CSV table of C-alpha atoms and ligand atoms in Angstrom, one decimal:
chain,number,residue,atom,x,y,z
D,1,MET,CA,51.4,49.3,197.6
D,2,ASN,CA,47.7,49.6,197.3
D,3,LEU,CA,45.6,52.7,197.8
D,4,GLU,CA,44.9,52.0,201.5
D,5,THR,CA,48.5,51.4,202.4
D,6,ILE,CA,49.6,54.5,200.5
D,7,GLN,CA,46.9,56.6,202.3
D,8,ALA,CA,48.0,55.4,205.7
D,9,ALA,CA,51.7,56.0,204.9
D,10,GLU,CA,51.0,59.5,203.5
D,11,ASN,CA,48.9,60.5,206.5
D,12,LYS,CA,51.9,59.8,208.6
D,13,LEU,CA,54.7,61.0,206.4
D,14,LEU,CA,53.5,64.0,204.4
D,15,LEU,CA,52.9,67.6,205.4
D,16,ASN,CA,49.1,67.8,205.7
D,17,THR,CA,48.5,70.1,202.7
D,18,TYR,CA,46.1,68.2,200.4
D,19,GLN,CA,42.7,66.5,200.8
D,20,ARG,CA,43.2,64.0,198.1
D,21,ASN,CA,40.4,62.1,196.5
D,22,PRO,CA,40.6,58.4,197.1
D,23,TYR,CA,41.8,57.3,193.7
D,24,LEU,CA,45.2,55.9,192.6
D,25,PHE,CA,46.1,56.5,189.0
D,26,VAL,CA,48.8,54.5,187.4
D,27,SER,CA,48.7,55.3,183.7
D,28,GLY,CA,46.9,57.2,181.0
D,29,GLN,CA,46.2,57.4,177.3
D,30,GLY,CA,44.7,60.3,175.4
D,31,VAL,CA,41.9,61.9,177.5
D,32,HIS,CA,41.7,58.9,179.9
D,33,LEU,CA,43.4,58.0,183.1
D,34,ARG,CA,43.6,54.4,184.4
D,35,ASP,CA,43.5,53.5,188.1
D,36,ALA,CA,45.1,50.7,189.9
D,37,ASN,CA,42.0,48.5,189.4
D,38,GLY,CA,42.2,48.9,185.6
D,39,HIS,CA,39.3,51.3,185.4
D,40,ASP,CA,39.5,54.1,182.8
D,41,PHE,CA,38.4,57.7,183.8
D,42,LEU,CA,37.4,60.4,181.4
D,43,ASP,CA,39.6,63.3,182.5
D,44,LEU,CA,38.0,66.7,182.2
D,45,LEU,CA,40.6,68.4,184.6
D,46,SER,CA,43.9,67.3,183.0
D,47,GLY,CA,45.9,67.6,186.3
D,48,ILE,CA,44.5,71.2,186.9
D,49,GLY,CA,45.0,72.4,183.3
D,50,VAL,CA,48.4,70.9,182.9
D,51,CYS,CA,48.2,67.8,180.6
D,52,ALA,CA,47.0,69.8,177.6
D,53,LEU,CA,48.0,67.0,175.2
D,54,GLY,CA,46.6,64.4,177.5
D,55,TYR,CA,48.5,61.3,178.4
D,56,GLY,CA,51.0,59.3,176.4
D,57,HIS,CA,51.1,61.8,173.5
D,58,PRO,CA,53.8,60.6,171.1
D,59,ALA,CA,55.3,64.1,170.6
D,60,VAL,CA,55.7,64.6,174.3
D,61,GLU,CA,57.1,61.1,174.8
D,62,ARG,CA,59.6,61.5,172.0
D,63,ALA,CA,60.8,64.8,173.3
D,64,ILE,CA,61.3,63.4,176.8
D,65,VAL,CA,63.1,60.2,175.6
D,66,GLU,CA,65.4,62.0,173.1
D,67,GLN,CA,66.3,64.9,175.3
D,68,SER,CA,66.9,62.7,178.4
D,69,LYS,CA,69.3,60.6,176.5
D,70,LYS,CA,71.3,63.8,175.6
D,71,ILE,CA,71.2,66.1,178.6
D,72,ILE,CA,68.7,67.1,181.3
D,73,HIS,CA,70.4,70.0,183.1
D,74,THR,CA,73.3,72.4,182.4
D,75,SER,CA,72.5,75.3,184.8
D,76,ASN,CA,72.0,78.9,183.6
D,77,LEU,CA,75.8,79.4,183.6
D,78,PHE,CA,75.9,77.9,180.1
D,79,PHE,CA,74.0,77.8,176.9
D,80,HIS,CA,71.9,74.8,175.6
D,81,GLU,CA,70.2,74.1,172.3
D,82,HIS,CA,66.6,74.8,173.2
D,83,THR,CA,66.3,78.1,175.2
D,84,ALA,CA,66.4,80.4,172.2
D,85,GLU,CA,64.1,78.1,170.1
D,86,LEU,CA,61.5,78.1,172.8
D,87,ALA,CA,61.8,81.8,173.5
D,88,LEU,CA,61.3,82.6,169.8
D,89,ARG,CA,58.1,80.6,169.8
D,90,LEU,CA,56.8,82.2,173.0
D,91,THR,CA,57.5,85.7,171.8
D,92,GLU,CA,55.9,85.1,168.4
D,93,ILE,CA,52.6,83.8,169.9
D,94,SER,CA,52.4,86.4,172.7
D,95,GLY,CA,53.5,89.6,171.0
D,96,LEU,CA,55.9,90.1,173.9
D,97,ASP,CA,59.7,90.5,173.5
D,98,ARG,CA,61.6,88.6,176.2
D,99,VAL,CA,61.3,85.5,178.4
D,100,PHE,CA,62.4,84.4,181.8
D,101,PHE,CA,62.0,80.6,182.4
D,102,THR,CA,60.9,79.2,185.8
D,103,ASN,CA,59.8,75.9,187.2
D,104,SER,CA,56.3,76.7,188.3
D,105,GLY,CA,53.5,79.2,188.1
D,106,THR,CA,54.2,81.0,191.4
D,107,GLU,CA,57.8,81.5,190.4
D,108,ALA,CA,56.8,83.1,187.1
D,109,TRP,CA,54.4,85.4,189.1
D,110,GLU,CA,57.2,86.3,191.5
D,111,ALA,CA,59.4,87.2,188.5
D,112,ALA,CA,56.6,89.5,187.3
D,113,LEU,CA,56.2,91.2,190.6
D,114,LYS,CA,60.0,91.8,190.9
D,115,LEU,CA,60.1,93.1,187.4
D,116,ALA,CA,57.4,95.6,188.1
D,117,ARG,CA,59.3,96.8,191.2
D,118,ALA,CA,62.6,97.0,189.3
D,119,HIS,CA,60.9,98.8,186.4
D,120,ALA,CA,59.3,101.4,188.7
D,121,GLY,CA,62.7,101.9,190.3
D,122,LYS,CA,64.3,102.5,186.9
D,123,LEU,CA,61.6,105.1,186.1
D,124,ARG,CA,62.2,106.9,189.4
D,125,ALA,CA,65.9,106.9,188.6
D,126,GLU,CA,65.0,108.7,185.4
D,127,GLY,CA,63.1,111.3,187.3
D,128,ARG,CA,59.5,110.0,186.9
D,129,THR,CA,57.1,109.8,189.8
D,130,ILE,CA,55.9,106.2,190.4
D,131,GLY,CA,55.4,104.2,193.6
D,132,THR,CA,55.9,100.6,194.6
D,133,LYS,CA,52.4,99.4,195.4
D,134,PHE,CA,50.4,96.6,193.6
D,135,LEU,CA,46.8,96.8,192.7
D,136,ALA,CA,45.2,93.3,192.4
D,137,LEU,CA,41.7,91.8,192.0
D,138,GLU,CA,39.4,90.3,194.5
D,139,HIS,CA,38.9,86.5,193.9
D,140,GLY,CA,42.2,86.4,192.0
D,141,PHE,CA,44.8,83.7,192.5
D,142,HIS,CA,48.5,84.0,191.8
D,143,GLY,CA,50.2,81.1,193.7
D,144,ARG,CA,51.5,80.2,197.2
D,145,THR,CA,54.9,81.9,197.6
D,146,MET,CA,54.9,85.1,199.7
D,147,GLY,CA,54.6,87.6,196.9
D,148,SER,CA,51.9,85.6,195.1
D,149,VAL,CA,50.0,85.2,198.4
D,150,ALA,CA,50.3,88.9,199.0
D,151,THR,CA,48.6,89.6,195.6
D,152,THR,CA,45.9,87.0,196.2
D,153,ALA,CA,42.9,88.4,198.0
D,154,LYS,CA,41.4,85.3,199.6
D,155,GLU,CA,42.0,85.4,203.4
D,156,LYS,CA,42.4,81.6,203.8
D,157,TYR,CA,45.6,81.8,201.7
D,158,ARG,CA,47.0,84.9,203.5
D,159,GLU,CA,45.9,85.0,207.1
D,160,PRO,CA,48.0,82.1,208.5
D,161,PHE,CA,51.2,83.6,207.1
D,162,GLN,CA,50.8,87.3,208.1
D,163,PRO,CA,52.5,89.6,207.7
D,164,VAL,CA,52.6,89.1,203.9
D,165,MET,CA,54.3,91.6,201.6
D,166,PRO,CA,52.7,95.0,202.3
D,167,GLY,CA,51.6,97.5,199.7
D,168,VAL,CA,48.9,95.5,197.9
D,169,GLU,CA,45.4,96.8,197.5
D,170,PHE,CA,42.4,94.9,196.0
D,171,VAL,CA,39.8,96.0,193.5
D,172,ALA,CA,36.2,94.6,193.3
D,173,PHE,CA,36.1,92.3,190.3
D,174,ASN,CA,35.1,94.1,187.1
D,175,ASP,CA,34.2,97.2,189.0
D,176,VAL,CA,35.7,100.0,186.8
D,177,ALA,CA,34.8,102.8,189.2
D,178,ASP,CA,36.5,101.0,192.1
D,179,LEU,CA,39.6,100.4,189.8
D,180,ARG,CA,39.8,104.1,188.9
D,181,ALA,CA,39.3,105.2,192.5
D,182,LYS,CA,41.9,102.9,194.0
D,183,PHE,CA,44.4,103.5,191.3
D,184,SER,CA,44.2,107.3,191.7
D,185,SER,CA,44.1,107.2,195.5
D,186,GLY,CA,47.0,108.5,197.5
D,187,SER,CA,49.4,110.5,195.3
D,188,GLY,CA,47.8,109.2,192.1
D,189,THR,CA,51.0,107.4,191.1
D,190,ASP,CA,51.5,105.0,194.0
D,191,PHE,CA,51.1,101.8,191.9
D,192,CYS,CA,53.9,100.1,190.0
D,193,ALA,CA,51.5,97.5,188.5
D,194,ILE,CA,48.0,96.3,188.1
D,195,CYS,CA,47.6,92.5,188.4
D,196,ILE,CA,44.9,90.7,186.3
D,197,GLU,CA,44.0,87.1,185.5
D,198,PRO,CA,42.1,87.7,182.2
D,199,VAL,CA,40.0,84.6,183.1
D,200,GLN,CA,40.0,84.0,186.9
D,201,GLY,CA,40.6,80.3,187.4
D,202,GLU,CA,40.6,79.4,191.1
D,203,GLY,CA,38.2,82.2,191.7
D,204,GLY,CA,35.5,80.3,189.8
D,205,ILE,CA,36.1,80.8,186.0
D,206,HIS,CA,35.3,84.5,185.7
D,207,PRO,CA,36.4,86.3,182.5
D,208,VAL,CA,37.3,89.9,183.1
D,209,SER,CA,35.1,92.4,181.2
D,210,GLN,CA,36.4,94.2,178.1
D,211,GLU,CA,35.7,97.6,179.8
D,212,PHE,CA,37.6,96.7,183.0
D,213,PHE,CA,40.6,95.3,181.1
D,214,ALA,CA,40.7,98.3,178.8
D,215,ALA,CA,40.5,100.7,181.8
D,216,ALA,CA,43.4,98.9,183.5
D,217,ARG,CA,45.5,99.3,180.3
D,218,ALA,CA,44.7,103.0,180.1
D,219,LEU,CA,45.5,103.6,183.8
D,220,CYS,CA,48.8,101.9,183.5
D,221,ASP,CA,49.6,103.9,180.3
D,222,SER,CA,48.8,107.1,182.2
D,223,THR,CA,51.5,106.6,184.9
D,224,GLY,CA,54.0,104.0,183.5
D,225,ALA,CA,52.8,101.2,185.8
D,226,LEU,CA,52.9,97.7,184.2
D,227,LEU,CA,49.9,95.7,183.3
D,228,LEU,CA,50.5,92.1,184.5
D,229,ALA,CA,48.3,89.4,183.0
D,230,ASP,CA,48.5,86.1,184.8
D,231,GLU,CA,47.8,83.4,182.2
D,232,ILE,CA,49.1,80.5,184.1
D,233,GLN,CA,45.7,78.7,183.8
D,234,SER,CA,44.2,80.4,180.8
D,235,GLY,CA,47.3,80.6,178.6
D,236,LEU,CA,48.9,78.6,175.8
D,237,GLY,CA,45.7,77.9,173.8
D,238,ARG,CA,43.2,76.7,176.4
D,239,THR,CA,40.7,79.5,175.7
D,240,GLY,CA,40.9,79.1,171.9
D,241,LYS,CA,43.6,81.8,171.5
D,242,TRP,CA,47.2,81.5,172.6
D,243,PHE,CA,46.6,84.0,175.4
D,244,ALA,CA,43.2,85.0,176.8
D,245,TYR,CA,44.2,88.7,176.5
D,246,GLN,CA,44.1,88.2,172.7
D,247,HIS,CA,40.3,87.8,172.9
D,248,TYR,CA,40.3,91.4,174.2
D,249,ASN,CA,42.8,92.9,171.8
D,250,ILE,CA,44.7,94.2,174.8
D,251,GLN,CA,48.4,93.8,175.1
D,252,PRO,CA,49.8,93.5,178.7
D,253,ASP,CA,53.4,94.5,179.5
D,254,VAL,CA,54.0,91.2,181.2
D,255,THR,CA,52.3,87.8,181.2
D,256,THR,CA,53.0,84.6,183.1
D,257,LEU,CA,52.6,81.0,181.9
D,258,ALA,CA,53.0,77.6,183.5
D,259,LYS,CA,50.5,74.8,183.9
D,260,PRO,CA,50.3,73.4,180.3
D,261,VAL,CA,53.6,74.7,179.0
D,262,ALA,CA,55.5,71.4,179.2
D,263,ASN,CA,52.5,69.0,179.6
D,264,GLY,CA,53.5,68.1,183.2
D,265,ILE,CA,57.3,68.5,183.2
D,266,PRO,CA,57.5,71.4,185.6
D,267,MET,CA,58.0,74.7,183.8
D,268,GLY,CA,56.8,78.3,183.9
D,269,ALA,CA,57.7,81.5,182.0
D,270,MET,CA,57.4,85.2,182.5
D,271,LEU,CA,57.2,87.2,179.3
D,272,CYS,CA,57.6,90.9,179.0
D,273,THR,CA,58.2,93.9,176.7
D,274,ASN,CA,61.6,95.2,175.9
D,275,ALA,CA,60.8,98.4,177.8
D,276,ALA,CA,60.0,96.5,181.0
D,277,ALA,CA,63.0,94.1,180.5
D,278,GLU,CA,65.4,97.0,180.5
D,279,ALA,CA,65.0,97.2,184.3
D,280,ILE,CA,66.8,93.8,184.8
D,281,THR,CA,70.5,93.4,184.6
D,282,PRO,CA,72.7,90.2,185.2
D,283,GLY,CA,72.6,89.0,188.8
D,284,MET,CA,69.3,90.7,189.7
D,285,HIS,CA,67.2,87.6,189.3
D,286,GLY,CA,67.7,83.9,188.5
D,287,THR,CA,66.9,80.2,189.1
D,288,THR,CA,69.0,77.0,189.1
D,289,PHE,CA,66.6,74.7,187.3
D,290,GLY,CA,64.5,77.2,185.3
D,291,GLY,CA,64.5,76.6,181.5
D,292,ASN,CA,66.5,73.4,181.6
D,293,PRO,CA,67.0,71.4,178.4
D,294,LEU,CA,64.4,68.8,179.2
D,295,ALA,CA,61.6,71.2,180.0
D,296,CYS,CA,62.4,73.4,177.0
D,297,ALA,CA,62.5,70.4,174.6
D,298,VAL,CA,59.1,69.3,175.8
D,299,ALA,CA,57.6,72.8,175.7
D,300,ILE,CA,58.7,73.1,172.1
D,301,ALA,CA,57.0,69.8,171.3
D,302,VAL,CA,53.8,71.0,173.0
D,303,ILE,CA,53.7,74.3,171.1
D,304,ASP,CA,54.5,72.7,167.7
D,305,THR,CA,51.8,70.1,168.3
D,306,ILE,CA,49.2,72.7,169.2
D,307,LYS,CA,50.1,74.5,165.9
D,308,ARG,CA,50.3,71.4,163.7
D,309,GLU,CA,47.0,70.0,164.9
D,310,ASP,CA,45.4,73.5,164.9
D,311,LEU,CA,44.2,72.9,168.5
D,312,LEU,CA,43.3,76.6,169.0
D,313,THR,CA,40.5,76.2,166.5
D,314,HIS,CA,39.7,72.9,168.0
D,315,ASN,CA,39.5,74.3,171.6
D,316,ARG,CA,37.3,77.1,170.4
D,317,GLU,CA,34.9,74.8,168.6
D,318,VAL,CA,34.7,72.0,171.2
D,319,GLY,CA,34.7,74.6,174.0
D,320,ASP,CA,31.7,76.4,172.4
D,321,PHE,CA,29.9,73.2,171.9
D,322,PHE,CA,30.6,72.2,175.6
D,323,GLN,CA,29.5,75.6,176.8
D,324,ALA,CA,26.3,75.4,174.8
D,325,GLU,CA,25.5,72.0,176.1
D,326,LEU,CA,26.1,73.1,179.7
D,327,LYS,CA,23.7,76.1,179.1
D,328,LYS,CA,21.0,73.6,177.9
D,329,LEU,CA,21.5,71.7,181.2
D,330,ALA,CA,21.2,75.0,183.0
D,331,ALA,CA,17.8,75.6,181.4
D,332,ARG,CA,16.6,72.2,182.7
D,333,HIS,CA,18.0,72.3,186.2
D,334,ASP,CA,17.3,75.2,188.6
D,335,CYS,CA,20.3,74.4,190.8
D,336,ILE,CA,22.6,75.8,188.0
D,337,VAL,CA,23.1,79.5,188.6
D,338,GLU,CA,25.4,80.3,185.7
D,339,VAL,CA,27.6,78.8,183.0
D,340,ARG,CA,30.8,80.7,182.2
D,341,GLY,CA,34.1,80.4,180.4
D,342,LEU,CA,36.1,80.7,177.2
D,343,GLY,CA,37.1,77.7,175.0
D,344,LEU,CA,38.0,74.7,177.2
D,345,MET,CA,38.1,76.7,180.4
D,346,LEU,CA,34.6,76.3,181.7
D,347,GLY,CA,32.7,76.7,185.0
D,348,VAL,CA,29.2,75.8,186.2
D,349,GLU,CA,28.1,77.7,189.2
D,350,LEU,CA,25.6,75.9,191.4
D,351,ASN,CA,23.3,77.3,194.1
D,352,SER,CA,25.1,75.4,196.9
D,353,ALA,CA,28.6,74.5,197.9
D,354,ASP,CA,27.4,71.2,199.3
D,355,LEU,CA,25.7,70.3,196.0
D,356,ALA,CA,28.8,71.2,194.0
D,357,GLN,CA,30.8,68.9,196.3
D,358,ARG,CA,28.4,66.0,195.9
D,359,VAL,CA,28.2,66.4,192.1
D,360,SER,CA,31.9,66.3,191.6
D,361,ALA,CA,32.2,63.3,193.9
D,362,GLN,CA,29.4,61.5,192.0
D,363,MET,CA,31.1,62.4,188.7
D,364,MET,CA,34.2,60.6,190.0
D,365,GLU,CA,32.1,57.6,190.9
D,366,ARG,CA,31.0,57.6,187.3
D,367,ARG,CA,34.6,57.7,186.3
D,368,ILE,CA,34.6,61.3,185.0
D,369,ILE,CA,37.1,63.7,186.6
D,370,ILE,CA,36.1,67.3,187.3
D,371,ASN,CA,36.7,69.4,190.3
D,372,ARG,CA,35.1,72.1,192.5
D,373,THR,CA,36.6,75.5,192.9
D,374,SER,CA,35.5,78.6,194.8
D,375,GLU,CA,33.1,76.5,196.8
D,376,THR,CA,30.1,76.5,194.4
D,377,VAL,CA,31.7,76.1,190.9
D,378,LEU,CA,32.2,72.9,188.9
D,379,ARG,CA,35.4,73.4,186.9
D,380,PHE,CA,36.3,71.9,183.6
D,381,LEU,CA,39.9,72.1,182.2
D,382,PRO,CA,40.0,69.2,179.9
D,383,PRO,CA,42.9,68.2,177.6
D,384,PHE,CA,42.9,69.9,174.3
D,385,LEU,CA,42.2,66.5,172.7
D,386,LEU,CA,38.6,66.5,173.9
D,387,GLU,CA,36.0,65.5,171.3
D,388,ARG,CA,32.3,66.1,171.1
D,389,GLN,CA,31.6,62.5,172.1
D,390,HIS,CA,33.4,63.1,175.4
D,391,VAL,CA,31.3,66.2,176.0
D,392,ASP,CA,28.2,64.1,175.4
D,393,THR,CA,29.3,61.5,178.0
D,394,ALA,CA,29.9,64.3,180.5
D,395,ILE,CA,26.7,66.1,179.8
D,396,SER,CA,24.5,63.0,180.1
D,397,ALA,CA,26.2,62.0,183.4
D,398,LEU,CA,25.6,65.5,184.8
D,399,ASP,CA,22.0,65.4,183.6
D,400,ASP,CA,21.5,62.1,185.4
D,401,ILE,CA,23.1,63.4,188.6
D,402,PHE,CA,21.1,66.7,188.7
D,403,SER,CA,17.9,64.7,187.9
D,404,ALA,CA,18.5,62.1,190.6
D,405,ALA,CA,17.9,62.7,194.3
D,406,LEU,CA,21.6,63.4,194.9
D,407,ALA,CA,21.5,61.1,197.9
D,408,GLY,CA,24.4,59.0,199.2
D,409,ALA,CA,28.0,60.1,198.1
D,410,ALA,CA,29.9,61.2,201.1
D,411,PRO,CA,31.5,64.6,200.4
D,412,ALA,CA,35.1,64.2,199.2
D,413,GLY,CA,36.5,67.2,200.9
D,414,ASP,CA,37.1,70.7,199.4
D,415,GLN,CA,38.9,70.1,196.2
D,416,THR,CA,39.7,73.7,195.7
D,417,HIS,CA,43.3,73.8,194.6
D,418,GLY,CA,45.9,76.4,194.6
M,501,PLP,C1,47.9,77.6,189.3
M,501,PLP,C2,48.1,79.0,189.2
M,501,PLP,C3,49.1,79.7,189.8
M,501,PLP,C4,50.2,79.0,190.6
M,501,PLP,O1,50.9,78.1,189.9
M,501,PLP,P1,51.8,77.0,190.6
M,501,PLP,O2,52.5,76.2,189.5
M,501,PLP,O3,50.9,76.1,191.4
M,501,PLP,O4,52.8,77.7,191.5
M,501,PLP,C5,49.2,81.1,189.6
M,501,PLP,N1,48.3,81.7,188.9
M,501,PLP,C6,47.2,81.1,188.4
M,501,PLP,C7,46.3,81.9,187.6
M,501,PLP,C8,47.1,79.8,188.5
M,501,PLP,O5,46.0,79.1,188.0
């Protein structure tokens, strides 16, 4: 089927959830995707931060082929070879103690929310005073299931599905005074957790401030509430450290991973301290597919490749270079309001949503994949294999587009994902 036939069929057959861009990709190699016409695209989005090792990586291919010949699924009623191996790697790199495997980001976040409730319940049973409410951040994003939506502030994600889970309050981003006031409102011990994305992704690539993150840690310590760090977009090396919270030297009680963990084989994980984990006993939580042998084998290959090829250093270096080049562009073009990010998680805020839409559409026409998030922000989440020459290609294309009259190019629809 060609693109037009597929578009017509999908329009009729699929739930109308996505405004896809009109491109049909059939294969990929390294940092490039190839469309059905044989054209190669430089991919600076990697499937929304998923394909960290790009396309056709031999370590990923080998893990998929070898594991799929052996066994793909056993259920969590039995042991398999790779769960412990992967959990050991994840606990080593995170500084946390225990892992629960899921199939997606939102499921990892749901596990974190349930753990926070169970942990508070355990504290209450021990005679401590702690409530059941969650404190989350404005412009945060935690996924599409009911608990995730309830902790996501943006109205467009919540409003159609009301009533969402009650007992969630929102703090203005990086506003320490608001954080302290909300956390100590009511009885002063109402909250079982504070929810933070150390670098907000869908919200427009906003790193949380050191002061704010430290204040959240201290507030949690003062009552026994858990500090939940959602690293589904920022985690596993993208920012130049395994976890973005490591840039701050702040240890959360719980973190969540997903997007890049198994390079596109669906997988997520919730990691926590031993103290938090004590609240969970057999039967309280679970999943049928989560942590299956195939996903675990691939995740092990991804982590070992990041280590072997020292991609943390690479992401920091190429990310710093990319950010510096974007800042030079900002100095030349007034329409760029701000350049933000950490490592290979970068955002360029423009002075208009319409412009951001046209720029991302024109980049696609030049066969460079980026997207727009939070209306006005161009987002870059490239594979960890990105080299300086690819950055140069992207910068010169952006320079041309900003310099030109920005005419033509029909808007491609809001590409904001979530
Ligand atoms: C993508 C994302 C999610 C949701 O992950 P899904 O796999 O789409 O459910 C949650 N939190 C953050 C920070 C994300 O970027």
